[in-house]
C-alpha cells in the first residue's frame, strides 16, 4: 500500500491542505465565498428593487393610459355632440332662411298681384273712359255736351281709380 500512487496522492493532498490551512488559505476562501454571497445578495436586492420600481412604473403607465383613453373618449363624445349641435344649428338656420325666402317670395307675389290688379283696373278705367267719351261725343254735341263730357269723365276716372 505504501507503494501505490493513490496513497501518495492522498498524502500530498493532506499536506497541501495543511499548508493552505496554516497560511490562512481556508479563511481567504471562506472570506471570498462570503464576499461573493454578499455581492449576490446585494444584486438580488437590487433586482427586487428594480422589479418593484418597474411594476410601479408599469402601474403608472397603465393608469395614465386608462386616463388618456377616458379623456380621448370624452373628447370624441364632445366633438360628436358639437358636430350634432352644429348640424342642428345649420339645419335650423337653413330652415329659417328658406322660410324667410318663401315669405319674401310670397310678399313679392302678392305685391305683383296687387300691382297687376291695379294696372288692370287702370287699363279698364282708361278703356271705359275712352268708350264713354266716344259714345257721348257721338250723341251729345255743342258746348254743353263738352262740359258734361268733361265732368262725367272726371267722375268716372275718380271712381274707377279709388
PDB file of C-alpha atoms in Angstrom:
ATOM      1  CA  UNK A   1       0.000   0.000   0.000  1.00  0.00           C
ATOM      2  CA  UNK A   2       2.828   2.460   0.545  1.00  0.00           C
ATOM      3  CA  UNK A   3       3.909   1.959  -2.970  1.00  0.00           C
ATOM      4  CA  UNK A   4       0.674   2.791  -4.635  1.00  0.00           C
ATOM      5  CA  UNK A   5       0.242   6.132  -6.355  1.00  0.00           C
ATOM      6  CA  UNK A   6      -3.191   6.842  -4.942  1.00  0.00           C
ATOM      7  CA  UNK A   7      -1.782   6.639  -1.378  1.00  0.00           C
ATOM      8  CA  UNK A   8       0.866   9.220  -2.143  1.00  0.00           C
ATOM      9  CA  UNK A   9      -1.642  11.473  -3.927  1.00  0.00           C
ATOM     10  CA  UNK A  10      -3.843  11.361  -0.799  1.00  0.00           C
ATOM     11  CA  UNK A  11      -0.833  12.137   1.446  1.00  0.00           C
ATOM     12  CA  UNK A  12       0.207  15.041  -0.829  1.00  0.00           C
ATOM     13  CA  UNK A  13      -3.335  16.379  -0.773  1.00  0.00           C
ATOM     14  CA  UNK A  14      -3.454  16.290   3.030  1.00  0.00           C
ATOM     15  CA  UNK A  15      -0.043  18.021   3.247  1.00  0.00           C
ATOM     16  CA  UNK A  16      -1.259  20.658   0.755  1.00  0.00           C
ATOM     17  CA  UNK A  17      -4.462  21.211   2.775  1.00  0.00           C
ATOM     18  CA  UNK A  18      -2.356  21.593   5.945  1.00  0.00           C
ATOM     19  CA  UNK A  19      -0.104  24.179   4.317  1.00  0.00           C
ATOM     20  CA  UNK A  20      -3.106  26.088   2.936  1.00  0.00           C
ATOM     21  CA  UNK A  21      -4.737  25.997   6.412  1.00  0.00           C
ATOM     22  CA  UNK A  22      -1.591  27.278   8.133  1.00  0.00           C
ATOM     23  CA  UNK A  23      -1.164  30.047   5.551  1.00  0.00           C
ATOM     24  CA  UNK A  24      -4.780  31.135   6.102  1.00  0.00           C
ATOM     25  CA  UNK A  25      -5.921  29.997   2.696  1.00  0.00           C
ATOM     26  CA  UNK A  26      -9.152  28.488   4.008  1.00  0.00           C
ATOM     27  CA  UNK A  27     -10.013  31.784   5.675  1.00  0.00           C
ATOM     28  CA  UNK A  28      -9.382  33.541   2.352  1.00  0.00           C
ATOM     29  CA  UNK A  29     -11.570  31.012   0.569  1.00  0.00           C
ATOM     30  CA  UNK A  30     -14.361  31.445   3.153  1.00  0.00           C
ATOM     31  CA  UNK A  31     -13.921  35.234   3.038  1.00  0.00           C
ATOM     32  CA  UNK A  32     -14.106  35.173  -0.793  1.00  0.00           C
ATOM     33  CA  UNK A  33     -17.192  32.977  -0.709  1.00  0.00           C
ATOM     34  CA  UNK A  34     -18.802  35.225   1.909  1.00  0.00           C
ATOM     35  CA  UNK A  35     -17.986  38.306  -0.196  1.00  0.00           C
ATOM     36  CA  UNK A  36     -19.416  36.652  -3.259  1.00  0.00           C
ATOM     37  CA  UNK A  37     -22.542  35.647  -1.297  1.00  0.00           C
ATOM     38  CA  UNK A  38     -22.895  39.231  -0.065  1.00  0.00           C
ATOM     39  CA  UNK A  39     -22.470  40.543  -3.615  1.00  0.00           C
ATOM     40  CA  UNK A  40     -25.112  38.084  -4.905  1.00  0.00           C
ATOM     41  CA  UNK A  41     -27.443  39.114  -2.054  1.00  0.00           C
ATOM     42  CA  UNK A  42     -26.994  42.833  -2.957  1.00  0.00           C
ATOM     43  CA  UNK A  43     -27.607  42.081  -6.632  1.00  0.00           C
ATOM     44  CA  UNK A  44     -30.757  40.155  -5.707  1.00  0.00           C
ATOM     45  CA  UNK A  45     -31.955  43.056  -3.558  1.00  0.00           C
ATOM     46  CA  UNK A  46     -31.184  45.490  -6.391  1.00  0.00           C
ATOM     47  CA  UNK A  47     -33.030  43.236  -8.837  1.00  0.00           C
ATOM     48  CA  UNK A  48     -36.007  43.066  -6.447  1.00  0.00           C
ATOM     49  CA  UNK A  49     -35.955  46.855  -6.021  1.00  0.00           C
ATOM     50  CA  UNK A  50     -35.750  47.345  -9.813  1.00  0.00           C
ATOM     51  CA  UNK A  51     -38.582  44.854 -10.283  1.00  0.00           C
ATOM     52  CA  UNK A  52     -40.762  46.746  -7.783  1.00  0.00           C
ATOM     53  CA  UNK A  53     -39.859  50.039  -9.456  1.00  0.00           C
ATOM     54  CA  UNK A  54     -40.690  48.599 -12.882  1.00  0.00           C
ATOM     55  CA  UNK A  55     -44.006  47.305 -11.530  1.00  0.00           C
ATOM     56  CA  UNK A  56     -44.707  50.776 -10.120  1.00  0.00           C
ATOM     57  CA  UNK A  57     -43.837  52.441 -13.443  1.00  0.00           C
ATOM     58  CA  UNK A  58     -45.972  49.894 -15.303  1.00  0.00           C
ATOM     59  CA  UNK A  59     -48.918  50.564 -12.993  1.00  0.00           C
ATOM     60  CA  UNK A  60     -48.422  54.319 -13.501  1.00  0.00           C
ATOM     61  CA  UNK A  61     -48.352  53.906 -17.275  1.00  0.00           C
ATOM     62  CA  UNK A  62     -51.460  51.708 -17.167  1.00  0.00           C
ATOM     63  CA  UNK A  63     -53.212  54.346 -15.063  1.00  0.00           C
ATOM     64  CA  UNK A  64     -52.128  57.116 -17.433  1.00  0.00           C
ATOM     65  CA  UNK A  65     -53.207  55.057 -20.419  1.00  0.00           C
ATOM     66  CA  UNK A  66     -56.660  54.462 -18.960  1.00  0.00           C
ATOM     67  CA  UNK A  67     -56.945  58.179 -18.141  1.00  0.00           C
ATOM     68  CA  UNK A  68     -55.850  59.069 -21.675  1.00  0.00           C
ATOM     69  CA  UNK A  69     -58.403  56.620 -23.111  1.00  0.00           C
ATOM     70  CA  UNK A  70     -61.156  58.114 -20.958  1.00  0.00           C
ATOM     71  CA  UNK A  71     -60.074  61.613 -21.971  1.00  0.00           C
ATOM     72  CA  UNK A  72     -59.993  60.600 -25.636  1.00  0.00           C
ATOM     73  CA  UNK A  73     -63.479  59.110 -25.317  1.00  0.00           C
ATOM     74  CA  UNK A  74     -64.673  62.319 -23.676  1.00  0.00           C
ATOM     75  CA  UNK A  75     -63.104  64.391 -26.461  1.00  0.00           C
ATOM     76  CA  UNK A  76     -64.705  62.199 -29.121  1.00  0.00           C
ATOM     77  CA  UNK A  77     -68.082  62.389 -27.378  1.00  0.00           C
ATOM     78  CA  UNK A  78     -67.736  66.162 -27.032  1.00  0.00           C
ATOM     79  CA  UNK A  79     -66.748  66.506 -30.683  1.00  0.00           C
ATOM     80  CA  UNK A  80     -69.661  64.315 -31.713  1.00  0.00           C
ATOM     81  CA  UNK A  81     -72.082  66.426 -29.629  1.00  0.00           C
ATOM     82  CA  UNK A  82     -70.571  69.624 -31.057  1.00  0.00           C
ATOM     83  CA  UNK A  83     -70.938  68.296 -34.602  1.00  0.00           C
ATOM     84  CA  UNK A  84     -74.541  67.283 -33.951  1.00  0.00           C
ATOM     85  CA  UNK A  85     -75.260  70.670 -32.393  1.00  0.00           C
ATOM     86  CA  UNK A  86     -73.615  72.458 -35.327  1.00  0.00           C
ATOM     87  CA  UNK A  87     -75.579  70.311 -37.776  1.00  0.00           C
ATOM     88  CA  UNK A  88     -78.826  71.030 -35.942  1.00  0.00           C
ATOM     89  CA  UNK A  89     -77.979  74.737 -35.828  1.00  0.00           C
ATOM     90  CA  UNK A  90     -77.140  74.730 -39.533  1.00  0.00           C
ATOM     91  CA  UNK A  91     -80.359  72.881 -40.294  1.00  0.00           C
ATOM     92  CA  UNK A  92     -82.331  75.394 -38.231  1.00  0.00           C
ATOM     93  CA  UNK A  93     -80.609  78.306 -39.980  1.00  0.00           C
ATOM     94  CA  UNK A  94     -81.317  76.734 -43.354  1.00  0.00           C
ATOM     95  CA  UNK A  95     -84.979  76.233 -42.448  1.00  0.00           C
ATOM     96  CA  UNK A  96     -85.173  79.821 -41.208  1.00  0.00           C
ATOM     97  CA  UNK A  97     -83.505  81.058 -44.410  1.00  0.00           C
ATOM     98  CA  UNK A  98     -85.922  79.040 -46.556  1.00  0.00           C
ATOM     99  CA  UNK A  99     -88.873  80.344 -44.525  1.00  0.00           C
ATOM    100  CA  UNK A 100     -87.670  83.946 -44.913  1.00  0.00           C
ATOM    101  CA  UNK A 101     -87.120  83.480 -48.649  1.00  0.00           C
ATOM    102  CA  UNK A 102     -90.532  81.844 -49.019  1.00  0.00           C
ATOM    103  CA  UNK A 103     -92.166  84.680 -47.102  1.00  0.00           C
ATOM    104  CA  UNK A 104     -90.310  87.278 -49.182  1.00  0.00           C
ATOM    105  CA  UNK A 105     -91.302  85.489 -52.388  1.00  0.00           C
ATOM    106  CA  UNK A 106     -94.932  85.320 -51.250  1.00  0.00           C
ATOM    107  CA  UNK A 107     -94.823  89.031 -50.409  1.00  0.00           C
ATOM    108  CA  UNK A 108     -93.373  89.818 -53.845  1.00  0.00           C
ATOM    109  CA  UNK A 109     -96.017  87.653 -55.472  1.00  0.00           C
ATOM    110  CA  UNK A 110     -98.771  89.431 -53.508  1.00  0.00           C
ATOM    111  CA  UNK A 111     -97.291  92.795 -54.417  1.00  0.00           C
ATOM    112  CA  UNK A 112     -97.050  91.777 -58.076  1.00  0.00           C
ATOM    113  CA  UNK A 113    -100.652  90.549 -57.969  1.00  0.00           C
ATOM    114  CA  UNK A 114    -101.793  93.828 -56.410  1.00  0.00           C
ATOM    115  CA  UNK A 115     -99.810  95.824 -58.943  1.00  0.00           C
ATOM    116  CA  UNK A 116    -101.193  93.737 -61.808  1.00  0.00           C
ATOM    117  CA  UNK A 117    -104.731  94.183 -60.464  1.00  0.00           C
ATOM    118  CA  UNK A 118    -104.156  97.925 -60.173  1.00  0.00           C
ATOM    119  CA  UNK A 119    -102.792  98.050 -63.714  1.00  0.00           C
ATOM    120  CA  UNK A 120    -105.782  96.044 -64.972  1.00  0.00           C
ATOM    121  CA  UNK A 121    -108.158  98.377 -63.138  1.00  0.00           C
ATOM    122  CA  UNK A 122    -106.339 101.405 -64.524  1.00  0.00           C
ATOM    123  CA  UNK A 123    -106.418  99.963 -68.036  1.00  0.00           C
ATOM    124  CA  UNK A 124    -110.096  99.092 -67.623  1.00  0.00           C
ATOM    125  CA  UNK A 125    -110.835 102.590 -66.312  1.00  0.00           C
ATOM    126  CA  UNK A 126    -108.932 104.152 -69.196  1.00  0.00           C
ATOM    127  CA  UNK A 127    -110.776 101.965 -71.691  1.00  0.00           C
ATOM    128  CA  UNK A 128    -114.139 102.783 -70.064  1.00  0.00           C
ATOM    129  CA  UNK A 129    -113.333 106.487 -70.169  1.00  0.00           C
ATOM    130  CA  UNK A 130    -112.424 106.324 -73.877  1.00  0.00           C
ATOM    131  CA  UNK A 131    -115.536 104.316 -74.721  1.00  0.00           C
ATOM    132  CA  UNK A 132    -117.723 106.691 -72.704  1.00  0.00           C
ATOM    133  CA  UNK A 133    -116.078 109.677 -74.302  1.00  0.00           C
ATOM    134  CA  UNK A 134    -116.638 108.274 -77.779  1.00  0.00           C
ATOM    135  CA  UNK A 135    -120.284 107.443 -77.061  1.00  0.00           C
ATOM    136  CA  UNK A 136    -121.041 110.834 -75.519  1.00  0.00           C
ATOM    137  CA  UNK A 137    -119.394 112.713 -78.388  1.00  0.00           C
ATOM    138  CA  UNK A 138    -121.498 110.910 -80.876  1.00  0.00           C
ATOM    139  CA  UNK A 139    -124.752 111.512 -79.037  1.00  0.00           C
ATOM    140  CA  UNK A 140    -124.250 114.901 -77.410  1.00  0.00           C
ATOM    141  CA  UNK A 141    -122.959 117.940 -79.257  1.00  0.00           C
ATOM    142  CA  UNK A 142    -122.160 121.507 -78.556  1.00  0.00           C
ATOM    143  CA  UNK A 143    -120.588 123.399 -75.662  1.00  0.00           C
ATOM    144  CA  UNK A 144    -122.890 121.932 -73.044  1.00  0.00           C
ATOM    145  CA  UNK A 145    -122.024 118.471 -74.283  1.00  0.00           C
ATOM    146  CA  UNK A 146    -118.301 119.159 -73.970  1.00  0.00           C
ATOM    147  CA  UNK A 147    -118.757 120.409 -70.425  1.00  0.00           C
ATOM    148  CA  UNK A 148    -120.906 117.416 -69.476  1.00  0.00           C
ATOM    149  CA  UNK A 149    -118.352 115.016 -71.001  1.00  0.00           C
ATOM    150  CA  UNK A 150    -115.503 116.580 -69.050  1.00  0.00           C
ATOM    151  CA  UNK A 151    -117.341 116.359 -65.722  1.00  0.00           C
ATOM    152  CA  UNK A 152    -118.547 112.828 -66.348  1.00  0.00           C
ATOM    153  CA  UNK A 153    -115.128 111.576 -67.415  1.00  0.00           C
ATOM    154  CA  UNK A 154    -113.546 113.143 -64.325  1.00  0.00           C
ATOM    155  CA  UNK A 155    -116.125 111.400 -62.108  1.00  0.00           C
ATOM    156  CA  UNK A 156    -115.608 108.051 -63.874  1.00  0.00           C
ATOM    157  CA  UNK A 157    -111.850 108.292 -63.528  1.00  0.00           C
ATOM    158  CA  UNK A 158    -112.054 109.198 -59.864  1.00  0.00           C
ATOM    159  CA  UNK A 159    -114.430 106.325 -59.082  1.00  0.00           C
ATOM    160  CA  UNK A 160    -112.516 103.717 -61.069  1.00  0.00           C
ATOM    161  CA  UNK A 161    -109.159 104.574 -59.513  1.00  0.00           C
ATOM    162  CA  UNK A 162    -110.484 104.544 -55.966  1.00  0.00           C
TER     163      UNK A 162
END
